[in-house]
Coordinates of C-alpha atoms and ligand atoms in Angstrom, one line a residue:
X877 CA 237.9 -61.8 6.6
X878 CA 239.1 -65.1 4.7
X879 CA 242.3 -64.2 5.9
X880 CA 241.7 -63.3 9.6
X881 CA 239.8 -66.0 9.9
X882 CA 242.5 -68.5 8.7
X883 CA 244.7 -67.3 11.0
X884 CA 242.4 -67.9 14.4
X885 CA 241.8 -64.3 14.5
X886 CA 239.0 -64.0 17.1
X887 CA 238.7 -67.8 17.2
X888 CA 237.3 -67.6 21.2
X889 CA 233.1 -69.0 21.0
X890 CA 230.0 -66.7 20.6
X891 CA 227.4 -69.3 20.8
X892 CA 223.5 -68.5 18.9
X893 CA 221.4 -67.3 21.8
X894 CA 219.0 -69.8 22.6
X895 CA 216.2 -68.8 25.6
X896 CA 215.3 -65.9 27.4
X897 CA 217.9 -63.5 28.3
X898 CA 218.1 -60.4 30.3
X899 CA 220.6 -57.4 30.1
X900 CA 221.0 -53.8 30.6
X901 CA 222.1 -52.9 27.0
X902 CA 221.6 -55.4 23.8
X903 CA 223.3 -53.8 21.0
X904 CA 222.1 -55.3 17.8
X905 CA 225.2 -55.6 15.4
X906 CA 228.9 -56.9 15.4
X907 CA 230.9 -54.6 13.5
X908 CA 233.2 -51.8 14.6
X909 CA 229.8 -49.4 15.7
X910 CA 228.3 -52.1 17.5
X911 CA 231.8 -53.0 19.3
X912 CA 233.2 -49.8 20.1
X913 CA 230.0 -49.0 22.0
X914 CA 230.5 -52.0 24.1
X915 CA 233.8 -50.8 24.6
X916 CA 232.8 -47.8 25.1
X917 CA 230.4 -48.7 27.9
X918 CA 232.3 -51.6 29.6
X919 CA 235.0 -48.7 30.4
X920 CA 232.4 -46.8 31.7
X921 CA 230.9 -48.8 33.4
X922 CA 232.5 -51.8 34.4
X923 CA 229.4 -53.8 35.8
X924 CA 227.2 -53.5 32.9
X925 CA 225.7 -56.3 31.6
X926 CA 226.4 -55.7 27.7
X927 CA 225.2 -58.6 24.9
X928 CA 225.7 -58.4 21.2
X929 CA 223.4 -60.0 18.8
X930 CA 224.9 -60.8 15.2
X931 CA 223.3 -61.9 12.4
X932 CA 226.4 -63.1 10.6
X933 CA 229.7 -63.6 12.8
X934 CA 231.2 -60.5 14.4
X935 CA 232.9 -58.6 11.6
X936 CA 230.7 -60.3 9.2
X937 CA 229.4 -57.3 7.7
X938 CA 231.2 -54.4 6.7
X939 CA 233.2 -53.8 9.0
X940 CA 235.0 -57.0 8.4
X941 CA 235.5 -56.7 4.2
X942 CA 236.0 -52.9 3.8
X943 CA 239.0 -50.7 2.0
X944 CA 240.5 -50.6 5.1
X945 CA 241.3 -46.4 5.1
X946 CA 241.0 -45.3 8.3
X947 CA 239.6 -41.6 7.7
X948 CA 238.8 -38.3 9.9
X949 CA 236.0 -36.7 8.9
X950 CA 238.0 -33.2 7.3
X951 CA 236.7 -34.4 4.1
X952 CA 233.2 -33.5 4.9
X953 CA 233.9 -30.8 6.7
X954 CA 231.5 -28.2 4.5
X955 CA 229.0 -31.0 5.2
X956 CA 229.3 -30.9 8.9
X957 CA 229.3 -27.4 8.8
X958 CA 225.8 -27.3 7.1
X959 CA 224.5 -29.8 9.4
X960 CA 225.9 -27.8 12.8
X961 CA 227.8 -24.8 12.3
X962 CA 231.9 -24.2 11.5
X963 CA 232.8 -24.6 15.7
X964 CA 230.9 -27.7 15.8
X965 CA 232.3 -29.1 12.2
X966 CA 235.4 -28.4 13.6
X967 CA 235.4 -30.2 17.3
X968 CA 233.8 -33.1 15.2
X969 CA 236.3 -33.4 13.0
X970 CA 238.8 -32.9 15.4
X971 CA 237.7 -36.1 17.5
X972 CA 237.3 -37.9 14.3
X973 CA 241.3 -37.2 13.4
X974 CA 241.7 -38.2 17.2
X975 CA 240.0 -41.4 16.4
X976 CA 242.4 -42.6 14.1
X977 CA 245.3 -42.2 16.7
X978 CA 243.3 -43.7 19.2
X979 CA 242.4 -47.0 16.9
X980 CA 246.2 -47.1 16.1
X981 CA 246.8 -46.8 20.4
X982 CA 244.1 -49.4 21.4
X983 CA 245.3 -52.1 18.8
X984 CA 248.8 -51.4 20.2
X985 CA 247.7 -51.7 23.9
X986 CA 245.5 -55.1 23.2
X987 CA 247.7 -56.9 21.2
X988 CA 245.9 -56.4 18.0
X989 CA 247.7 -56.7 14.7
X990 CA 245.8 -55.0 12.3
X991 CA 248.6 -53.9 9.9
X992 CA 248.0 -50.3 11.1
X993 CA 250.0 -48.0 9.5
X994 CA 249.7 -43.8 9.5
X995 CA 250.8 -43.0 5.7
X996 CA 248.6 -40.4 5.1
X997 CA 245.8 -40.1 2.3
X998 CA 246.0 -38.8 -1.3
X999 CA 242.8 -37.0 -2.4
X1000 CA 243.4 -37.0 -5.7
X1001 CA 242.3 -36.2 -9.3
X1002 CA 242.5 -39.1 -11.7
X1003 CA 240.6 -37.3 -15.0
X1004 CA 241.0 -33.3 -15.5
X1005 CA 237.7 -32.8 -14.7
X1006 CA 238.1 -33.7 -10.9
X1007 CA 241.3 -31.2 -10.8
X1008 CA 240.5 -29.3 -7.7
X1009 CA 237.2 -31.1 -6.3
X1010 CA 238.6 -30.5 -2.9
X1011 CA 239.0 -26.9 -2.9
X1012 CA 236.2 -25.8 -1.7
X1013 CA 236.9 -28.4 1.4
X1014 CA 240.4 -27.2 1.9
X1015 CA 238.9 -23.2 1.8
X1016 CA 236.1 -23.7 4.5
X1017 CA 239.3 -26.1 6.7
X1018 CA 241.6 -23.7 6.2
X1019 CA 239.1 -20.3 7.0
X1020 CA 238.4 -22.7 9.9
X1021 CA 242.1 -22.0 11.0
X1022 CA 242.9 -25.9 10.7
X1023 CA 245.6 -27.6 8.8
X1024 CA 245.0 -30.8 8.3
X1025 CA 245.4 -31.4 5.0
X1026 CA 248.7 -29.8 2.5
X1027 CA 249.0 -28.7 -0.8
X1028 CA 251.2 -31.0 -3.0
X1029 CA 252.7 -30.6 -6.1
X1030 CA 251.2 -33.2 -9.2
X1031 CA 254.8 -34.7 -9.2
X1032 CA 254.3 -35.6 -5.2
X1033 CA 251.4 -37.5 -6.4
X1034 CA 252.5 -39.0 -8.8
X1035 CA 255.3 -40.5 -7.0
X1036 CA 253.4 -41.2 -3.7
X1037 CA 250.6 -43.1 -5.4
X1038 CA 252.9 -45.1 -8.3
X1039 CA 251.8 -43.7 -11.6
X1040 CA 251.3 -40.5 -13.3
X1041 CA 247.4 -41.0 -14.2
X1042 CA 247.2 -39.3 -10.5
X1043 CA 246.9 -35.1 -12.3
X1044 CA 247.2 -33.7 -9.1
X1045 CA 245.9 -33.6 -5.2
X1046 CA 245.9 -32.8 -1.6
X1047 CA 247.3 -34.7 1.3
X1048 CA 246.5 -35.6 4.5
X1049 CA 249.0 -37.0 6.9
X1050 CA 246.7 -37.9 9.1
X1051 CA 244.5 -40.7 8.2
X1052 CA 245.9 -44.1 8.6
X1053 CA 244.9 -47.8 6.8
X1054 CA 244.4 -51.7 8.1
X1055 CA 243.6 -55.1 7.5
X1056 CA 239.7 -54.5 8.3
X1057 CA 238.8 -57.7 9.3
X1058 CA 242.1 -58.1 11.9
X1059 CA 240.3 -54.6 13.6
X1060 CA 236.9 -56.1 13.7
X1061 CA 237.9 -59.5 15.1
X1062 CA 240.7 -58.0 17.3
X1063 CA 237.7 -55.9 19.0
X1064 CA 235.7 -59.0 19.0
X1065 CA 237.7 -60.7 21.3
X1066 CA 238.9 -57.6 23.4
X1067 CA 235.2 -57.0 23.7
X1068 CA 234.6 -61.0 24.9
X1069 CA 238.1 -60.5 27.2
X1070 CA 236.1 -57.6 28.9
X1071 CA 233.0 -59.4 29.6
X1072 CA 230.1 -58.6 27.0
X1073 CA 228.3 -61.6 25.7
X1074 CA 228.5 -61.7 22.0
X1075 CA 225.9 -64.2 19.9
X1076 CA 226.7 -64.7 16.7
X1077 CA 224.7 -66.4 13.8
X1078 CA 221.3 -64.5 15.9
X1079 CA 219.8 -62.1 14.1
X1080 CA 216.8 -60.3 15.4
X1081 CA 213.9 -61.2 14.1
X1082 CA 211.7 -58.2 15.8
X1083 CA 212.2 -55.3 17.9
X1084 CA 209.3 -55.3 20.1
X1085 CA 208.9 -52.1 21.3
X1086 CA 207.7 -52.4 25.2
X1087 CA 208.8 -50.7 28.1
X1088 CA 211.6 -52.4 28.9
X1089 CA 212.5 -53.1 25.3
X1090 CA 213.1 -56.6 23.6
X1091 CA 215.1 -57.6 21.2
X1092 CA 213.4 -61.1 19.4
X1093 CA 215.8 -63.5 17.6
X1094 CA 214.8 -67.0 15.7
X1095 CA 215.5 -69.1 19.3
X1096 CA 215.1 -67.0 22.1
X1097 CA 215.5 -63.1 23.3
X1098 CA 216.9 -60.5 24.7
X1099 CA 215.3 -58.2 27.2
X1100 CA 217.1 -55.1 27.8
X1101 CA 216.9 -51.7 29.8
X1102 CA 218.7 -49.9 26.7
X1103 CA 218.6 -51.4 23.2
X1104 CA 221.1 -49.9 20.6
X1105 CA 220.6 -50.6 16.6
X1106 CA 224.3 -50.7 15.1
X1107 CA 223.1 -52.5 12.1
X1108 CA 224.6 -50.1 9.7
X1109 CA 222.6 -50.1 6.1
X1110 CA 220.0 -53.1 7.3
X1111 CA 218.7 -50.3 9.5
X1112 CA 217.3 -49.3 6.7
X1113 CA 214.7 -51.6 6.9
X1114 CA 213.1 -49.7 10.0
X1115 CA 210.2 -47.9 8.2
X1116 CA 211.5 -44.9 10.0
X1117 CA 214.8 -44.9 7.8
X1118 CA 213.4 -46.4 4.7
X1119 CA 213.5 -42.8 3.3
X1120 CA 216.7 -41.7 5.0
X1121 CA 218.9 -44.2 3.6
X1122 CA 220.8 -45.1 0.2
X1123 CA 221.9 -48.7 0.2
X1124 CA 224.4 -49.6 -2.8
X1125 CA 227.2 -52.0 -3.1
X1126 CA 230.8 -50.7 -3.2
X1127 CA 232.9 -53.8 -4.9
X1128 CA 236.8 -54.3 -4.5
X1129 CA 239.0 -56.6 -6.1
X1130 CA 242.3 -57.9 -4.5
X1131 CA 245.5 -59.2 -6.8
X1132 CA 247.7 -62.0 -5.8
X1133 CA 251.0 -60.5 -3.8
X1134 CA 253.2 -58.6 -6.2
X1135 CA 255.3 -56.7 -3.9
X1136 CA 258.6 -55.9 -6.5
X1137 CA 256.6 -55.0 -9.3
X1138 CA 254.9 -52.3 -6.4
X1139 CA 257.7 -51.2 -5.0
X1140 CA 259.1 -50.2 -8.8
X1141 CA 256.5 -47.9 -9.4
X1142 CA 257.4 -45.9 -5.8
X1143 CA 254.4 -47.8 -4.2
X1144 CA 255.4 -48.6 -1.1
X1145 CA 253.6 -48.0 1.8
X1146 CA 249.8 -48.2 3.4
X1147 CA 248.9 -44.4 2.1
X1148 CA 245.3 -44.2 1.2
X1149 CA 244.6 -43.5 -2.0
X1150 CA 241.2 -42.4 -4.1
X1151 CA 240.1 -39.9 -6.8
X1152 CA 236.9 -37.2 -6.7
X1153 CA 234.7 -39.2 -8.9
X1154 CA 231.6 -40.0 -7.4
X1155 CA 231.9 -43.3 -8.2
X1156 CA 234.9 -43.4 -6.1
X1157 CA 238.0 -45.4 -6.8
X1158 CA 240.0 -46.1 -3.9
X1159 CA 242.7 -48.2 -3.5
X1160 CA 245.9 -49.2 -1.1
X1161 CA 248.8 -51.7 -0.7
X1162 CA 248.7 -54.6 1.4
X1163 CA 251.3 -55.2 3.8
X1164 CA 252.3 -58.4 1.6
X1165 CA 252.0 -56.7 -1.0
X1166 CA 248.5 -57.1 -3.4
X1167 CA 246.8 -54.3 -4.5
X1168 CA 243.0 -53.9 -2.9
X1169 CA 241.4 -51.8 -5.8
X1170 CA 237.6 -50.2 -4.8
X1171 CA 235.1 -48.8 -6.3
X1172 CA 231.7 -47.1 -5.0
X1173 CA 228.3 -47.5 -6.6
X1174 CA 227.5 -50.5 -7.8
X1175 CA 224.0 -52.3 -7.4
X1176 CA 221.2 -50.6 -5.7
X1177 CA 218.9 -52.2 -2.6
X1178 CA 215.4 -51.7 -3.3
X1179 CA 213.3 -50.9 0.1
X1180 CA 216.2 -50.9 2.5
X1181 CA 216.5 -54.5 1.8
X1182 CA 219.5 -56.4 1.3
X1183 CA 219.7 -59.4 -1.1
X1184 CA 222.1 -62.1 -0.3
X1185 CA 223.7 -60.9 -3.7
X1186 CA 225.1 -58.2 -1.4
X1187 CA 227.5 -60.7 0.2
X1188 CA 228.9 -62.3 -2.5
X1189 CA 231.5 -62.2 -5.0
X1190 CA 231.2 -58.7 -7.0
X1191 CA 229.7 -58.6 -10.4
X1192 CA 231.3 -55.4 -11.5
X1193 CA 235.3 -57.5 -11.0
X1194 CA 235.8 -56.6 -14.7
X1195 CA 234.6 -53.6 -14.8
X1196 CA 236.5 -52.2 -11.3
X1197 CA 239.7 -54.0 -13.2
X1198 CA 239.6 -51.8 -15.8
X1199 CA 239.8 -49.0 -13.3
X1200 CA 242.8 -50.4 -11.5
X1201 CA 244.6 -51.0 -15.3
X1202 CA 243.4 -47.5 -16.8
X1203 CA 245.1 -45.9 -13.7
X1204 CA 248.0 -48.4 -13.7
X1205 CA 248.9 -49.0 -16.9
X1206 CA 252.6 -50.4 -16.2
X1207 CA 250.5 -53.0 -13.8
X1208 CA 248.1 -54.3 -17.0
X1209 CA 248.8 -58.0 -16.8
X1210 CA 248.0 -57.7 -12.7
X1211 CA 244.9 -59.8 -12.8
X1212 CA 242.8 -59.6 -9.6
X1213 CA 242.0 -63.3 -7.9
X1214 CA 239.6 -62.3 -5.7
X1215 CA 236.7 -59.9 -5.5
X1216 CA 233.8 -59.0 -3.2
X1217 CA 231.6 -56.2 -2.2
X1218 CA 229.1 -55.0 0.8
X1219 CA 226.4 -52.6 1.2
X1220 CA 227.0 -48.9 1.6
X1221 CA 224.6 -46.5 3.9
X1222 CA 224.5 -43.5 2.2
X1223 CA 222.6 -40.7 4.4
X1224 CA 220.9 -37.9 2.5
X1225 CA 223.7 -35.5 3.6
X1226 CA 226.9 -37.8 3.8
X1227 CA 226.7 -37.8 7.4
X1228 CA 226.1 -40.8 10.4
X1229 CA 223.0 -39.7 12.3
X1230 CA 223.2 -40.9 15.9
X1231 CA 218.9 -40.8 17.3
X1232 CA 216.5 -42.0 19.7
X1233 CA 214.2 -44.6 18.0
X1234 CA 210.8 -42.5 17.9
X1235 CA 212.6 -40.3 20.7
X1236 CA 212.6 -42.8 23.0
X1237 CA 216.1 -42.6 25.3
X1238 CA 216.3 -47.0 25.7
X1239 CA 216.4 -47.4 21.8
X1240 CA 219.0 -45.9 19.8
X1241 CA 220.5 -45.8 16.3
X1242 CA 223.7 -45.1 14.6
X1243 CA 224.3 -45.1 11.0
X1244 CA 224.9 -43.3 7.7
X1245 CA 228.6 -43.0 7.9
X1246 CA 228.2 -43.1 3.9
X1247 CA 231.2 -45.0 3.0
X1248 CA 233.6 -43.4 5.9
X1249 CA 233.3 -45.7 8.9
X1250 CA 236.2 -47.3 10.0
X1251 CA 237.7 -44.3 11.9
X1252 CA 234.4 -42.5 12.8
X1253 CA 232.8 -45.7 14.2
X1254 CA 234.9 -45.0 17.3
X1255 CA 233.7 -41.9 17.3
X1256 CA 229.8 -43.5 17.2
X1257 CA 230.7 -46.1 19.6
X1258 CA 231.5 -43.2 22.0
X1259 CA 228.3 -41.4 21.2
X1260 CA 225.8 -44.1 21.3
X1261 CA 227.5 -45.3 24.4
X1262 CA 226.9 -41.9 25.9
X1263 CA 223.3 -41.4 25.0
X1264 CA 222.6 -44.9 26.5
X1265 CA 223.9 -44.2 29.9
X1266 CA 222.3 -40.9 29.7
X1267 CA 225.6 -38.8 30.1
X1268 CA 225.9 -34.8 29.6
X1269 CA 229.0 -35.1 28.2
X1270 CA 231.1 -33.7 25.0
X1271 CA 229.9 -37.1 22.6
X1272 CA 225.9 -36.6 23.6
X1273 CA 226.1 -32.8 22.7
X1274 CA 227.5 -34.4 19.5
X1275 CA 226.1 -32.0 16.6
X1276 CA 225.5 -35.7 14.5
X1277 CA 223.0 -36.6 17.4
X1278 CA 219.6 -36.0 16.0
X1279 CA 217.1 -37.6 13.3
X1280 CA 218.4 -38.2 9.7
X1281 CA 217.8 -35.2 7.4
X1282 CA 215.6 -35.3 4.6
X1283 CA 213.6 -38.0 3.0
X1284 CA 213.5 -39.6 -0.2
X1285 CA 210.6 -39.9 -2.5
X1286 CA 209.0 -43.9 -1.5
X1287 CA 209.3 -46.8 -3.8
X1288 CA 209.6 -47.6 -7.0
X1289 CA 210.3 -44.2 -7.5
X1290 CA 213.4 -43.9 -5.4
X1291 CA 214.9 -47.0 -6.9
X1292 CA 213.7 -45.9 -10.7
X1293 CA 215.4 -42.4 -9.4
X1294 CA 218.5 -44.1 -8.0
X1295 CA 219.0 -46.2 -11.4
X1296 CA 218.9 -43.5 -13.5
X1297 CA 221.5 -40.8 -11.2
X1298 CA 223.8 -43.8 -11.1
X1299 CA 223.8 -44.2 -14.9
X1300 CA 224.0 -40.3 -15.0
X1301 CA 227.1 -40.8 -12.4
X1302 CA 228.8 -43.9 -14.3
X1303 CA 228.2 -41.6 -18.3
X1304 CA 229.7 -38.5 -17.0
X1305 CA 232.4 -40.4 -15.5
X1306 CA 233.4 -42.3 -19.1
X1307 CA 233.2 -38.6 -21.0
X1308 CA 235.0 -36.9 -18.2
X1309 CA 238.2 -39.9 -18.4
X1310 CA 238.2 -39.5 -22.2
X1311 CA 238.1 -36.1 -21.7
X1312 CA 235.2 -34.9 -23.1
X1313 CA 232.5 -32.5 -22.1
X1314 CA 229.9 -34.7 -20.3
X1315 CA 225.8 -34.3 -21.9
X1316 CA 224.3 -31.8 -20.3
X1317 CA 221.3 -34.1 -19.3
X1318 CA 223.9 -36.5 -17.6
X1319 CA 225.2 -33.9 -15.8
X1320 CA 222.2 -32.7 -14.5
X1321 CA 220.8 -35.7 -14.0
X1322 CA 223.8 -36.6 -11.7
X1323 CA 223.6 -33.1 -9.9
X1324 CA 220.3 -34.7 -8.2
X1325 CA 222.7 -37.4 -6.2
X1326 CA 222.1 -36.1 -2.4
X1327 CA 224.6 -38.4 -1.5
X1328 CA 228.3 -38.5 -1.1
X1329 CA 231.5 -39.9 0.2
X1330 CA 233.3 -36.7 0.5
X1331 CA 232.4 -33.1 -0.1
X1332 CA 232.0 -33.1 -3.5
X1333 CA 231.1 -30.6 -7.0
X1334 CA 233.5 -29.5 -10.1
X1335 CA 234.9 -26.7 -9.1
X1336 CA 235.6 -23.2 -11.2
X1337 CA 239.6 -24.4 -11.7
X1338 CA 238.1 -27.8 -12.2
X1339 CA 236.1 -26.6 -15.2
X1340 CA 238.8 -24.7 -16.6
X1341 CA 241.3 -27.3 -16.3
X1342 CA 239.1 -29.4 -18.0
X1343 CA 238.3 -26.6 -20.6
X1344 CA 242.0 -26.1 -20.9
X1345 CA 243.0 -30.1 -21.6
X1346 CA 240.5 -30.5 -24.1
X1347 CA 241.5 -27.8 -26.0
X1348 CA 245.1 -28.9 -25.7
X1349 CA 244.3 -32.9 -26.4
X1350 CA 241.8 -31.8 -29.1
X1351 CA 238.9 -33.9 -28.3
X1352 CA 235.3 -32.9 -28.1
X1353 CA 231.7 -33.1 -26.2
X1354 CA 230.1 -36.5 -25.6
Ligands
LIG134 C1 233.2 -52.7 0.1 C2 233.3 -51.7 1.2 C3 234.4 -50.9 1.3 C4 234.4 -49.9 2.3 N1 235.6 -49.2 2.5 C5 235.7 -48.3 3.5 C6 237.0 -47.7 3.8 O1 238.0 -48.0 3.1 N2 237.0 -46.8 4.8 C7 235.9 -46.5 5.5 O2 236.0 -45.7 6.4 N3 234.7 -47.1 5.3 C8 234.6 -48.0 4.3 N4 233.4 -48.7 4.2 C9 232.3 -48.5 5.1 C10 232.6 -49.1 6.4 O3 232.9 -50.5 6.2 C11 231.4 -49.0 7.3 O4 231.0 -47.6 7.5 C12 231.6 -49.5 8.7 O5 232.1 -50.9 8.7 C13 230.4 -49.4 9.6 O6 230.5 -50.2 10.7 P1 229.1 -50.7 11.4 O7 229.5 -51.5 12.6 O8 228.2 -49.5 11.6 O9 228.5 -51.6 10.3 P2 228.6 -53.2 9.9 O10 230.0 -53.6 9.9 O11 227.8 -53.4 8.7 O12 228.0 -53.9 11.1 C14 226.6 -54.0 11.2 C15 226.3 -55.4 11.6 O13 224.9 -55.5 11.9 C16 224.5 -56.9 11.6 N5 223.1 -56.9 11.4 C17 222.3 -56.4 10.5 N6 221.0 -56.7 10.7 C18 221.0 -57.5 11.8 C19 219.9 -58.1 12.5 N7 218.6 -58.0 12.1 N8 220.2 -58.8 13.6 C20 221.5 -58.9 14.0 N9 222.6 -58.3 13.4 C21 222.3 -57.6 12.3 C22 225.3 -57.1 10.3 O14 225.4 -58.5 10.0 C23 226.6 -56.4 10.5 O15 227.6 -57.3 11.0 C24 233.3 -49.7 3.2 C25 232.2 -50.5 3.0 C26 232.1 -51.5 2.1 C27 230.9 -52.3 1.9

């Protein structure tokens, strides 16, 4: 966002609203959901009257300080298929891969350079344990009769990703990466070319839920036929999604440019790369060349809220650095120079959730997208955009439309809960790198995570593999 920002990206005025205002949609957030609705609906519907409220500056959340992999949605695809059947999973997660061509189309066509590049994405495993985590995926895809993803040999990876701590994986040509904060503040100003009023630096301060709706910020409001929450994880503090939400930090690090030393190791383009932990380490090249090494899990929200802490400079840098070293050994003297993190909206099934506020048709709600958002926002954007104007059309039949699932146990206990599955998570992680049999309580213990970032479990071969390489490197149980 630094960077985008330095460079004028999206430089054109959104003024704090001050007064009364009137429109027919308010859509409350400025990231990618909260855009590509207005998109969405300006297309539509030319005449609209469309005004964005922003707490921060457009692009100031999220969407704006992300990995920057541009995903479908195959990776959940068991998921989806839970949630709505194998034909709907499919069409889903069809329009989601569509997505990612159409982001890559629509920065081309409006002059936005956001480093978008189609290299693919390596699911990979980075301990033995993780060998085969996407299996079961790949089976339920493929019975599907899609191909998205292929099989690849472990020296494919190996080579693709830059270092032979990458066992073994699966590849998907289709996903793409970009500079997040060029796609955010490159739909800002398209959005502001095409006529919606954007107000940054306004956040609402109440929904007040009349008949006609109205959104209440700190100096003034917006009343509004149809009001749309794209808030992402501060939805969360809705009491109706207090329950339905997990809000923790994921924390990335960036190095300083070291293009030569990349391009050594065979690391050369924008490929998406991450492993099957659920802590999830995912990293990718820059176009100038740094290395942008992530990783999921981090510090927990309590309530749905978000601390400022959330916004800042990560507290995990040495610990994520570690990561990027462990898997990159040859890169061990690459110190990061810059770190930062955001919250994450884990749903209870992995899954964005696309509902009516209390059922009502003028106030709607998108989020959940659990750590996948940059491609399926688009697809959001075109769902909440047809729910508002009320269309029967192939994004409101959307199998995601509908109330979250399930519900969390209230506070403290959810946080207590969420502290100890994450030190479950981060214990059966360390065993599982030094290849040793995880505790059986930290197993378990993990096992009660309802969240996720792709389809996830340790498969048969998983076990075996792992059963096999610790007989082979002779080490023992934790
Ligand atoms: C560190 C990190 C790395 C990630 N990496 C990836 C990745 O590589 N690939 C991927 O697909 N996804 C990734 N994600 C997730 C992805 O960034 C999100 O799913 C996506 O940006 C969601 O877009 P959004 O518009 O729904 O949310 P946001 O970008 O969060 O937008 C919501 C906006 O609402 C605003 N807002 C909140 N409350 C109010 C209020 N009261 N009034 C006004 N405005 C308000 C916020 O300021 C924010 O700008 C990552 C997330 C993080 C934090």
């Amino acid at each position: 966002l630094q960077e985008a920002l330095a460079e004028g990206e999206g430089a054109e005025e959104a003024p704090p609203l001050v007064g009364e205002e009137k429109a027919d949609v308010c859509i409350v957030g400025g990231g990618y959901t909260g855009l590509w609705t207005a998109l969405a609906l300006k297309e539509q519907e030319p005449a609209l009257d469309v005004t964005i409220v922003e707490r921060d500056i457009g692009g100031g959340g999220p969407s704006g300080r992300n990995g920057g992999f541009v995903m479908t949605w195959w990776s959940k695809f068991t998921t989806l298929q839970k949630i709505c059947g194998t034909e709907e999973a499919v069409r889903l997660a069809r329009l989601a891969q569509q997505a990612v061509v159409d982001i890559g189309e629509f920065c081309d066509e409006n002059g936005i350079d956001a480093h978008y590049r189609r290299d693919g994405w390596l699911w990979m495993a980075t301990s033995p344990a993780q060998i085969d985590a996407w299996e079961e995926t790949f089976a339920a895809v493929s019975a599907a009769g899609q191909t998205p993803y292929e099989r690849v040999s472990p020296e494919f990876v190996a080579e693709r990703s830059g270092s032979p701590m990458h066992l073994a994986g699966i590849w998907e040509a289709g996903a793409a990466s970009v500079q997040p904060a060029y796609l955010a503040r490159g739909l800002r100003r398209v959005a502001l070319e095409r006529g919606v009023q954007i107000h940054e630096q306004t956040p609402m301060t109440r929904l007040v839920r009349g008949r006609p709706p109205r959104v209440e910020t700190e100096r003034g409001s917006v009343t509004a036929e149809k009001v749309i929450l794209a808030m992402n994880a501060w939805v969360g503090s809705l009491p109706e999604y207090r329950r339905s939400l997990v809000t923790i930090t994921s924390d990335i690090v960036a190095t300083p440019p070291a293009p030569e030393r990349l391009d050594a190791i065979g690391w050369r383009d924008g490929i998406s790369l991450s492993d099957s932990r659920r802590l999830v380490n995912y990293y990718r090249r820059t176009i100038d060349g740094r290395v942008i090494f992530g990783k999921g899990g981090g510090t927990l929200a309590f309530a749905g809220r978000i601390p400022a802490s959330f916004d800042r400079e990560s507290r995990r840098w040495r610990e994520v650095t570690n990561h990027l070293h462990r898997l990159y050994p040859m890169l061990w003297d690459l110190e990061p120079t810059i770190s930062w993190r955001g919250p994450i909206d884990y749903s209870l099934t992995g899954a964005p959730f696309f509902t009516k506020l209390g059922g009502r048709p003028d106030l709607l709600v998108g989020a959940g997208y659990s750590g996948n958002g940059v491609g399926p926002s688009y697809v959001g954007g075109r769902i909440l955009a047809s729910l508002a104007l009320e269309r029967d059309d192939q994004w409101s039949a959307a199998g995601l439309v509908g109330d979250p699932r399930g519900a969390l146990p209230p506070e403290p206990l959810r946080f207590a809960g969420g502290l100890v599955v994450r030190e479950s998570h981060a214990r059966k992680e360390r065993a599982e790198d030094a290849g040793r049999r995880p505790s059986w309580l930290a197993t378990k213990l993990s096992k009660l995570d309802p969240t996720s970032f792709i389809d996830r479990g340790l498969t048969k071969n998983g076990a075996a593999a792992l059963r096999s390489w610790r007989s082979k490197s002779n080490v023992g149980d934790e």
